[in-house]
Coordinates of C-alpha atoms and ligand atoms in Angstrom, one line a residue:
X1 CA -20.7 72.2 12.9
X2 CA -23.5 71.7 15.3
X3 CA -22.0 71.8 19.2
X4 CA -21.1 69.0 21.0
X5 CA -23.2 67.2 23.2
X6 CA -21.5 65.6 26.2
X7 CA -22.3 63.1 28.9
X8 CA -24.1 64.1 32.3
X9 CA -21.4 65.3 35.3
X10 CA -20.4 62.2 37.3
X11 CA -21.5 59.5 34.3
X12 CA -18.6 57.6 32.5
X13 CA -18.4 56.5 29.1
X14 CA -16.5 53.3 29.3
X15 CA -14.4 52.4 25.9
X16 CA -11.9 50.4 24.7
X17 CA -9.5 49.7 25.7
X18 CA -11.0 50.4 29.2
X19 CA -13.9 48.1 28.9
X20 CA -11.3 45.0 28.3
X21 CA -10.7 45.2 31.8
X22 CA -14.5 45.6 32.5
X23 CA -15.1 42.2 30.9
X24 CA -12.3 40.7 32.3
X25 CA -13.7 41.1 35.8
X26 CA -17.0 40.3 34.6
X27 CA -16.1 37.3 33.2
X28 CA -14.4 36.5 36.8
X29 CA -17.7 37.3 38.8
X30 CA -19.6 34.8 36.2
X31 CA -17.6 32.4 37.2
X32 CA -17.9 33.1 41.0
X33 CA -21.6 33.4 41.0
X34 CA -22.0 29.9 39.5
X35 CA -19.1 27.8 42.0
X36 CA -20.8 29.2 44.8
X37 CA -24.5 28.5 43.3
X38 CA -26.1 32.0 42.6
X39 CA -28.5 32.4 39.8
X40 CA -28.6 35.7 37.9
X41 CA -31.5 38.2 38.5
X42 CA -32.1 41.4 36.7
X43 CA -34.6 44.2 37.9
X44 CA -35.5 47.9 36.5
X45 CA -33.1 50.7 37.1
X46 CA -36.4 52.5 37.7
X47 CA -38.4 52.0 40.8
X48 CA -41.2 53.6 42.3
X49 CA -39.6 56.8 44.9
X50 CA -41.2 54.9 47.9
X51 CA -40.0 51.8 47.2
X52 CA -36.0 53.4 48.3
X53 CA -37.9 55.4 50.9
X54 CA -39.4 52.5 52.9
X55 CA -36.2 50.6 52.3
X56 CA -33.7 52.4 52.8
X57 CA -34.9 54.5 55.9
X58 CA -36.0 58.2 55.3
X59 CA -33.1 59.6 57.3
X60 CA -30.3 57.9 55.2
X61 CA -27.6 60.0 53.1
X62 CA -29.2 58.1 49.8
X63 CA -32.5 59.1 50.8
X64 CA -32.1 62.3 52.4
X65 CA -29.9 63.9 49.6
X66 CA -28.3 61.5 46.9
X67 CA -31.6 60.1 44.8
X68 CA -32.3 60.9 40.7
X69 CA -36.1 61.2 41.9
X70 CA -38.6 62.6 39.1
X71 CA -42.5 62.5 38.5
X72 CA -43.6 60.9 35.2
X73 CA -44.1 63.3 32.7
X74 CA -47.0 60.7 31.2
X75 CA -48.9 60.3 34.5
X76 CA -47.2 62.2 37.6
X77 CA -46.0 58.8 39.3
X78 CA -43.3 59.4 42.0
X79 CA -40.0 57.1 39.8
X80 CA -36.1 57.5 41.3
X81 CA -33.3 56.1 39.1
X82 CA -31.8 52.9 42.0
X83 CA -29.4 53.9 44.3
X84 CA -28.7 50.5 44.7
X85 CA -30.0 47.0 44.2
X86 CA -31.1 45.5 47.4
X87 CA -34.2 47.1 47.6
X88 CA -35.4 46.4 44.0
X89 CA -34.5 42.6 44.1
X90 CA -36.3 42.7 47.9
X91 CA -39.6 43.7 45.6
X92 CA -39.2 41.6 42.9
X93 CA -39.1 38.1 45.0
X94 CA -42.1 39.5 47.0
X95 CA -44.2 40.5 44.3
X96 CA -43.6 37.0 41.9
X97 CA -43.4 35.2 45.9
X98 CA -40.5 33.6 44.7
X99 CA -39.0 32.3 47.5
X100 CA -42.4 30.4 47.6
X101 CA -40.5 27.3 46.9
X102 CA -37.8 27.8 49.7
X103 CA -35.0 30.5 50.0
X104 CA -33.2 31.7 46.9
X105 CA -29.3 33.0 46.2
X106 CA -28.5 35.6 43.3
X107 CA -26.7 37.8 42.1
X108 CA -27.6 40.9 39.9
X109 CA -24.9 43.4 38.3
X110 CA -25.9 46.9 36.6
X111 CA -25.6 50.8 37.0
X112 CA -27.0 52.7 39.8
X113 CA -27.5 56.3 40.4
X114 CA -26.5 58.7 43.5
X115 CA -26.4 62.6 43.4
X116 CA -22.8 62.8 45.1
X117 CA -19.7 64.8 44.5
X118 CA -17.9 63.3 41.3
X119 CA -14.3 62.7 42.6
X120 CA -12.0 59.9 42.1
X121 CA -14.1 56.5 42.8
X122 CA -17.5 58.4 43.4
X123 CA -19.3 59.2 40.4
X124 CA -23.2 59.6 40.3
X125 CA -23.6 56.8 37.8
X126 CA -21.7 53.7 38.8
X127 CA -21.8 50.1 39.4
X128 CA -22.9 47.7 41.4
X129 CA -22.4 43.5 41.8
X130 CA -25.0 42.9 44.0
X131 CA -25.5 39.6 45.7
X132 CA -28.1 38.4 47.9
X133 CA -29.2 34.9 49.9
X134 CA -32.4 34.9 50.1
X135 CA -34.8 33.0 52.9
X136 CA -31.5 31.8 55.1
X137 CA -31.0 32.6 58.5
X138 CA -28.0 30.9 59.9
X139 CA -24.6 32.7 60.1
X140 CA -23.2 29.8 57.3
X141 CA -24.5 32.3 55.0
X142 CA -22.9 35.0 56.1
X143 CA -19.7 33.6 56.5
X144 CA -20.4 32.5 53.0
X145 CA -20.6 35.4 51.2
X146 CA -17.6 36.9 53.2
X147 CA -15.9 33.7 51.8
X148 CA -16.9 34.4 48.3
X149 CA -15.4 37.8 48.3
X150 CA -12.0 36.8 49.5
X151 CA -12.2 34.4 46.8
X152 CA -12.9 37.0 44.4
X153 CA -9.7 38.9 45.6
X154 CA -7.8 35.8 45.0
X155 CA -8.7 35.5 41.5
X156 CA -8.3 38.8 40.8
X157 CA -4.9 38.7 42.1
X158 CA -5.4 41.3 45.0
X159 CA -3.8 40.1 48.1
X160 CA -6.3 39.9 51.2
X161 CA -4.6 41.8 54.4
X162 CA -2.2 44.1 51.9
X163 CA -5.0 45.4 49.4
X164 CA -7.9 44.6 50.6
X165 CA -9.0 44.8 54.3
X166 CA -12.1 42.8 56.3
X167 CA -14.2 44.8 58.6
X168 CA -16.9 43.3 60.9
X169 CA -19.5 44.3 63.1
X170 CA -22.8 42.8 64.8
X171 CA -26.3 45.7 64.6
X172 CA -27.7 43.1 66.9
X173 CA -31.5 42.7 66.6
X174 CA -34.1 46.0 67.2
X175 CA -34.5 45.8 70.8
X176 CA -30.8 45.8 71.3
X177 CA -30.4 49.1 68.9
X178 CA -33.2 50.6 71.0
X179 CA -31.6 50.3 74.3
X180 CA -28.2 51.3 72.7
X181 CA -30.4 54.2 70.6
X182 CA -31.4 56.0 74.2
X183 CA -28.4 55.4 75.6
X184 CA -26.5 57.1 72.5
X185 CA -28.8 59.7 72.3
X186 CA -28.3 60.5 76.3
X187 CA -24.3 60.4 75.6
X188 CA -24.8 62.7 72.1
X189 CA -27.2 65.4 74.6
X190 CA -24.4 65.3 77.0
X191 CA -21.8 66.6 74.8
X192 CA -24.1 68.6 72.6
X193 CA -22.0 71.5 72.1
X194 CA -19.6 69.3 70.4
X195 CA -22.4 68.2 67.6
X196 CA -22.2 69.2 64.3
X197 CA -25.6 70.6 62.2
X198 CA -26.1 67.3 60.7
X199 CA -25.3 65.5 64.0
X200 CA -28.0 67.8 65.8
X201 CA -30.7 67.3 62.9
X202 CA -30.0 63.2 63.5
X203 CA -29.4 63.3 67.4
X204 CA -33.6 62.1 67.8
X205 CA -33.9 60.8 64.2
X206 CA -31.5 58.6 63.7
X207 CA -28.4 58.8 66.3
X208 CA -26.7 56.0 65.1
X209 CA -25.8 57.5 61.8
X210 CA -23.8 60.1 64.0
X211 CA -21.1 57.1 64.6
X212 CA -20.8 57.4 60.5
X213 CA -19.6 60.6 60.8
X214 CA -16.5 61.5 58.9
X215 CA -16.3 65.0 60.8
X216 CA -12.4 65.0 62.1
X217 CA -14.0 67.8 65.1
X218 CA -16.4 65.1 66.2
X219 CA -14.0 62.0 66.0
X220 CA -12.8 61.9 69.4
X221 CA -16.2 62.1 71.2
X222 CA -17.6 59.8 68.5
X223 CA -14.9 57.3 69.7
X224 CA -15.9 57.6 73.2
X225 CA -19.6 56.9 72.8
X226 CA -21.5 53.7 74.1
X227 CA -21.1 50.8 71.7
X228 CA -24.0 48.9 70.6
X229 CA -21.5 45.6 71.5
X230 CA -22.4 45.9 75.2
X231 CA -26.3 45.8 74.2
X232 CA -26.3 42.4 72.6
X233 CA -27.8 39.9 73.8
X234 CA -26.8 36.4 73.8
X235 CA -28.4 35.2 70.6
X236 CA -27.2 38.0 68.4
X237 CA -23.7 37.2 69.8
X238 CA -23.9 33.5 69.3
X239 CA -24.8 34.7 65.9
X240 CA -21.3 36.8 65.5
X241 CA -19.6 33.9 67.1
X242 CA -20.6 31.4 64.8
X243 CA -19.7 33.9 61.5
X244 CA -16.6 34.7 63.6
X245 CA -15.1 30.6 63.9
X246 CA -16.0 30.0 60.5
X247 CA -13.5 33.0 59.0
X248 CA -11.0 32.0 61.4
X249 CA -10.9 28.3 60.5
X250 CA -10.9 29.4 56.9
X251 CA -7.7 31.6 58.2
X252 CA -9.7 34.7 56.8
X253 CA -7.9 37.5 59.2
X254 CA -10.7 40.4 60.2
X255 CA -11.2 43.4 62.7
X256 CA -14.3 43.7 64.5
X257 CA -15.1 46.9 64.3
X258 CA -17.5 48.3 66.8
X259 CA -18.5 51.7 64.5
X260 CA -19.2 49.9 61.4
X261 CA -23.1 51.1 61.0
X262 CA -23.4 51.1 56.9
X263 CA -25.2 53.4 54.9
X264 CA -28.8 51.9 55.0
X265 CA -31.1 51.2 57.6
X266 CA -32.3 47.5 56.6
X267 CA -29.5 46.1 58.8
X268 CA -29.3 43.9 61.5
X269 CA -26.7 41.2 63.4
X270 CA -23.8 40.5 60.6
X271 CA -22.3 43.9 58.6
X272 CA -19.3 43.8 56.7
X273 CA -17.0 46.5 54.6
X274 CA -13.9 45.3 52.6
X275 CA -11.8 48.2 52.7
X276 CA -9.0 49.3 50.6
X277 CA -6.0 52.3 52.1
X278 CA -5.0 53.0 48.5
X279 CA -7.7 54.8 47.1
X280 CA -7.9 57.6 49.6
X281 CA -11.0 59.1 51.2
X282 CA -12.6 56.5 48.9
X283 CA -11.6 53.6 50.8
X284 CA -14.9 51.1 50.8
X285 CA -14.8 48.4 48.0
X286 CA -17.4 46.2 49.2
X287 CA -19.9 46.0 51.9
X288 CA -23.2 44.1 53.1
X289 CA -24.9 42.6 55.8
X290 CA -28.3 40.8 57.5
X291 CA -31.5 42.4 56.5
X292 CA -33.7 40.1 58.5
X293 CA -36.5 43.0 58.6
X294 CA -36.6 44.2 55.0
X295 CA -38.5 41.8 53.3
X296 CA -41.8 42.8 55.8
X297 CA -41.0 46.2 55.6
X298 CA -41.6 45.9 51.8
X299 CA -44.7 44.4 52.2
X300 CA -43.5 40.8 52.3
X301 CA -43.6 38.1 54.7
X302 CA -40.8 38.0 57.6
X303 CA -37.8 36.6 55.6
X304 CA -34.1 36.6 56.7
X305 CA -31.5 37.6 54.1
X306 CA -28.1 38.5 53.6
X307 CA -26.5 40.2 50.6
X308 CA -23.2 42.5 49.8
X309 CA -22.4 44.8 46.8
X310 CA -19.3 45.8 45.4
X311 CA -18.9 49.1 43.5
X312 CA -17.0 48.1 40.2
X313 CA -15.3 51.2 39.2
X314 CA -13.7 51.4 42.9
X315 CA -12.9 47.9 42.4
X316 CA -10.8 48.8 38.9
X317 CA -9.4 51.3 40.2
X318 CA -7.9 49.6 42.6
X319 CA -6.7 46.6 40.0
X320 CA -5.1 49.6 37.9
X321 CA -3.4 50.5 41.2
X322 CA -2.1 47.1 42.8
X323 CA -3.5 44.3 39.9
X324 CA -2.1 42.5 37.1
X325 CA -2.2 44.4 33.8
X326 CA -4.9 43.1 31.6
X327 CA -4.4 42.6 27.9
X328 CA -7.1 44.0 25.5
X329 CA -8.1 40.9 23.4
X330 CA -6.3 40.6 20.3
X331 CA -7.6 38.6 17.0
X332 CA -6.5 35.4 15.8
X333 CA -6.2 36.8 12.9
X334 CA -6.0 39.4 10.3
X335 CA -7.3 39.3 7.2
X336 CA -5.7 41.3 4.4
X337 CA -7.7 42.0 1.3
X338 CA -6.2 44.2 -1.1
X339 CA -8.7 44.0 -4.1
X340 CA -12.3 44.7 -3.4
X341 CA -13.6 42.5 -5.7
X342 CA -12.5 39.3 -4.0
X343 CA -14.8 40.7 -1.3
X344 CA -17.9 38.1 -1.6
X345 CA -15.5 35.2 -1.8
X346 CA -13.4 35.9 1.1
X347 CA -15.8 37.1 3.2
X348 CA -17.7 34.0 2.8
X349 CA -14.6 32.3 4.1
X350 CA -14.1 34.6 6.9
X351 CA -17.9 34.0 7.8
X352 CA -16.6 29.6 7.6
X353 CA -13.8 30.7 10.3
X354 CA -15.6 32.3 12.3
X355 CA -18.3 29.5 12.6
X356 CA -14.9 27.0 14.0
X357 CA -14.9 30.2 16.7
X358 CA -11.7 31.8 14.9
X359 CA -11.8 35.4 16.1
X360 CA -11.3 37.4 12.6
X361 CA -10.9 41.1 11.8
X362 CA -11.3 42.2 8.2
X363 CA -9.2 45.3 6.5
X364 CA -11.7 47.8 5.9
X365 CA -10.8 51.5 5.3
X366 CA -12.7 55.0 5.0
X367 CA -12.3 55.4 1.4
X368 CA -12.4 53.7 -2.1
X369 CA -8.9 53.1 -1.6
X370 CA -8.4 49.9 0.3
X371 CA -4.4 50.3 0.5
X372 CA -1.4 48.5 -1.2
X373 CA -1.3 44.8 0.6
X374 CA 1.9 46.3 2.2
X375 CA -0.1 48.9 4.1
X376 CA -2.4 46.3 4.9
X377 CA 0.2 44.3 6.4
X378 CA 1.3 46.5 8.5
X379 CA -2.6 47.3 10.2
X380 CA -2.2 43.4 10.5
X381 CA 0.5 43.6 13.0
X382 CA -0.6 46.7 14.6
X383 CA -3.9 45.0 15.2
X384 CA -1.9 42.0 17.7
X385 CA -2.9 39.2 15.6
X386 CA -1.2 36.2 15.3
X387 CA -1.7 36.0 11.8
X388 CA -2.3 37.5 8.7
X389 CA -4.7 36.1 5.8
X390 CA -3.1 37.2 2.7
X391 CA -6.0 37.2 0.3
X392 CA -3.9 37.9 -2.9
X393 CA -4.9 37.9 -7.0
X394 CA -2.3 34.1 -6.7
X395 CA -3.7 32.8 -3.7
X396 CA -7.4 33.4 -4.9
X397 CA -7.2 32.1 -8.2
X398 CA -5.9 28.7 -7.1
X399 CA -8.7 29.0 -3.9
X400 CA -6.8 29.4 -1.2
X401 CA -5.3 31.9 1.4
X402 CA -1.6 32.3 2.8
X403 CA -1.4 32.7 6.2
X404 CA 1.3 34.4 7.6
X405 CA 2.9 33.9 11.4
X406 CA 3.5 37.3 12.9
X407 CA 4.1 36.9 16.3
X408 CA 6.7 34.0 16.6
X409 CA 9.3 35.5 14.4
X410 CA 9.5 32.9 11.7
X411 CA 7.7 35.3 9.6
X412 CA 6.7 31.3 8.2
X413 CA 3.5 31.3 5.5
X414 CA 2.1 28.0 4.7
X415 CA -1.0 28.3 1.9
X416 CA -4.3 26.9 3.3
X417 CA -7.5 25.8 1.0
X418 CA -10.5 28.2 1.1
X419 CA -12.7 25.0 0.3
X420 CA -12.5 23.5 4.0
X421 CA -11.7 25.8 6.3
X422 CA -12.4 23.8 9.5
X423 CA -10.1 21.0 8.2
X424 CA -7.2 24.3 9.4
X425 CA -9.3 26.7 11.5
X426 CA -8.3 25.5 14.8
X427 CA -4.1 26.4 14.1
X428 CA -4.9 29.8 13.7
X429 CA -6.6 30.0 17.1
X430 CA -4.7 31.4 20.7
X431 CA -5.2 29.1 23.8
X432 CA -7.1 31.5 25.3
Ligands
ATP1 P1 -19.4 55.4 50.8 O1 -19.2 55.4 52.3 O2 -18.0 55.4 50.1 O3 -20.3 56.5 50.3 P2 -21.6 53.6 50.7 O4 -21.6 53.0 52.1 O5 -22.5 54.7 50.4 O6 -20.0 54.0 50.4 P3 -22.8 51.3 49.6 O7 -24.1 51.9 49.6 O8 -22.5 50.2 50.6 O9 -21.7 52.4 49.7 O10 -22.5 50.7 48.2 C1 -21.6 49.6 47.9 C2 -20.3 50.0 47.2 O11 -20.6 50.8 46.1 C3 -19.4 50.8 48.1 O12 -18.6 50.0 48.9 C4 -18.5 51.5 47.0 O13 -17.5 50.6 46.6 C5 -19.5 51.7 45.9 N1 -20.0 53.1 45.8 C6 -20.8 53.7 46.7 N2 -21.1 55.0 46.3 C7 -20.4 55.1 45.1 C8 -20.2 56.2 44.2 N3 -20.9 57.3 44.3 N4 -19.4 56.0 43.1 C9 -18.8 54.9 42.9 N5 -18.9 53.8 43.8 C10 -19.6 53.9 44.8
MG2 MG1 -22.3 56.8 50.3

């Protein structure tokens, strides 16, 4: 036998019955995305490098170290798998100037790519919902979206507080974060001999990244350093404010927290994290923010936007952990087919109940041998289904079908006519 090829370190096949739960919750975001008005987008997974390095800032983790970046083999071209979707939804609206008719919500959902460490909930393919207001300045926004993930929790049945945390902090506007910058970096150069390598590379690059730090040596002095709170001005905290009344009318309970930075550079005023304590070191769900600056950064015209994304295998994991269990779907019904000559006939009927939206799965086998209508029988309960279709030498030759109850314990089988399915189609069908 030829060897076995397997997939790439850090990429996950998803199968069943995994991917029920998969649908499940995308099913659930659907439905978010259209009760709070967000239209779908949908953008390459492949991007031009410079796009992620004007973006994202050139001194970020994803940039610095964690990009699938790779020159055309066809023309030489500069391409990096996404890291993430902000930045590739950012180009889209400005190259089709589609906010040109006012500002734009949406929401996009796919795979993106970061060279990390594969360890539980951090894998170097994963992926991302990613939402986005587009064109909208006022704090409503932000309190929206904040809003629309607590709903999300709800539905999912995660509990807001127990499972899932809210973290929020205000970046303030760029003059702020330069007056906080030099007064960081004087702080950092005061206790130099406490800084780590990447700390020192970062101190004149990009000292606010050293608040990120997860170094346990550096913690303490990290705690101690000037907080970017006591630079804001009074717009950028009317801004925090007004984000801050609406989550407490709406009885949303949050910590501000003075260290949250995020992971790319594009932010400014409003940043958020939902974070989780039962998934260890891996304990960010969800996270987002204001990018008032992006869109002219990317070549656009000045455009204030807010947007989140939620990394859906860390989100799974921690429905496994805390969430209801989630049922793989099961069919309506079975349908058992012991002679293979009846084939054309009953699969013509098969074809009749599954236009009335009967969900139908045929006996088929790996051999010539399709299996004593016994043997059948029993893949019919093993499959869930409610019912069996007994296809049998009687029940054809009079044109019809038995249908057998297996899940309410009456065992009960009423004979059907083959002639007008729809006429019967709908008993054979679950509520859900
Ligand atoms: P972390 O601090 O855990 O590295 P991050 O700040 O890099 O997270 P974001 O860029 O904000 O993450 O991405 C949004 C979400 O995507 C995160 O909150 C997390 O749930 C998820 N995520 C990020 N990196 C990974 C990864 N390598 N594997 C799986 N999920 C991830
Ligand atoms: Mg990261």
């Amino acid at each position: 036998m030829a060897q076995k090829l397997v997939a790439v370190k850090g990429m996950n096949d998803i199968l069943p019955p995994d991917s029920a739960r998969w649908e499940w919750f995308e099913d659930k975001v659907r439905g978010l995305m259209r009760r709070y008005g967000y239209a779908n987008v949908r953008t390459p997974i492949v991007e031009p490098t410079a796009l992620f390095v004007r973006g994202l800032g050139e001194v970020t983790d994803i940039v610095e170290k964690e990009m699938y970046s790779f020159a055309d083999s066809m023309n030489g071209d500069q391409l990096t798998l996404r890291p993430e979707a902000t930045a590739g939804i950012v180009r889209a609206m400005v190259e089709h100037n589609a906010l040109y008719n006012g500002p734009l919500r949406v929401w996009t959902m796919g795979a993106v790519f970061r060279h990390e460490r594969p360890q539980k909930g951090r894998y170097r393919q994963f992926h991302q919902i990613d939402v986005e207001a587009l064109g909208y300045a006022g704090p409503d926004v932000d309190a929206e979206q904040i809003l629309m993930c607590r709903a999300l929790w709800r539905e999912l049945g995660l509990v807001e507080g127990e499972d899932v945390r809210l973290e929020i902090n205000s970046l303030g506007q760029s003059e702020e974060r330069q007056k906080h910058r030099e007064a960081l970096i004087a702080y950092f150069e005061a206790h130099a001999p406490l800084l780590d390598e990447d700390a020192r590379r970062r101190l004149h690059s990009n000292p606010l990244r050293i608040l990120d730090s997860k170094n346990p040596a550096m913690q303490a002095m990290v705690e101690a350093a000037p907080q970017l709170t006591s630079f804001l001005g009074e717009t950028s905290l009317a801004h925090l404010d007004a984000v801050r009344a609406i989550l407490d009318a709406a009885g949303l309970p949050y910590r501000v927290n003075p260290r949250l930075v995020r992971g790319m550079d594009y932010y400014n005023l409003t940043v958020f994290e939902w974070v989780t304590d039962k998934l260890g070191s891996q304990g960010t769900v969800c996270g987002g923010g204001r990018y008032d600056g992006l869109f002219e950064q990317l070549g656009g015209k000045p455009t204030p936007a807010v947007g989140w994304g939620l990394g859906v295998e860390r989100l799974l994991l921690l429905l496994e952990a805390v969430g209801p269990a989630i049922e793989p779907p099961v069919p309506d019904a079975y349908a058992v087919i012991p002679d293979a000559a009846a084939l054309p006939v009953v699969m013509r009927a098969l074809q009749a109940l599954r236009d009335a939206g009967v969900k139908v799965q045929m006996h088929s086998s790996s051999n010539a041998d399709r299996g004593s209508m016994k043997s059948q029988l029993k893949k019919a309960d093993a499959s869930g289904a409610r019912h069996a279709l007994i296809f049998g030498a009687d029940e054809l030759a009079q044109n019809q079908v038995t249908v057998k109850s297996l899940r309410d314990g009456s065992g009960q089988q009423v004979m059907q006519p083959l002639a007008d399915v729809s006429t019967w189609a709908a008993t054979l069908q679950s509520l859900t």
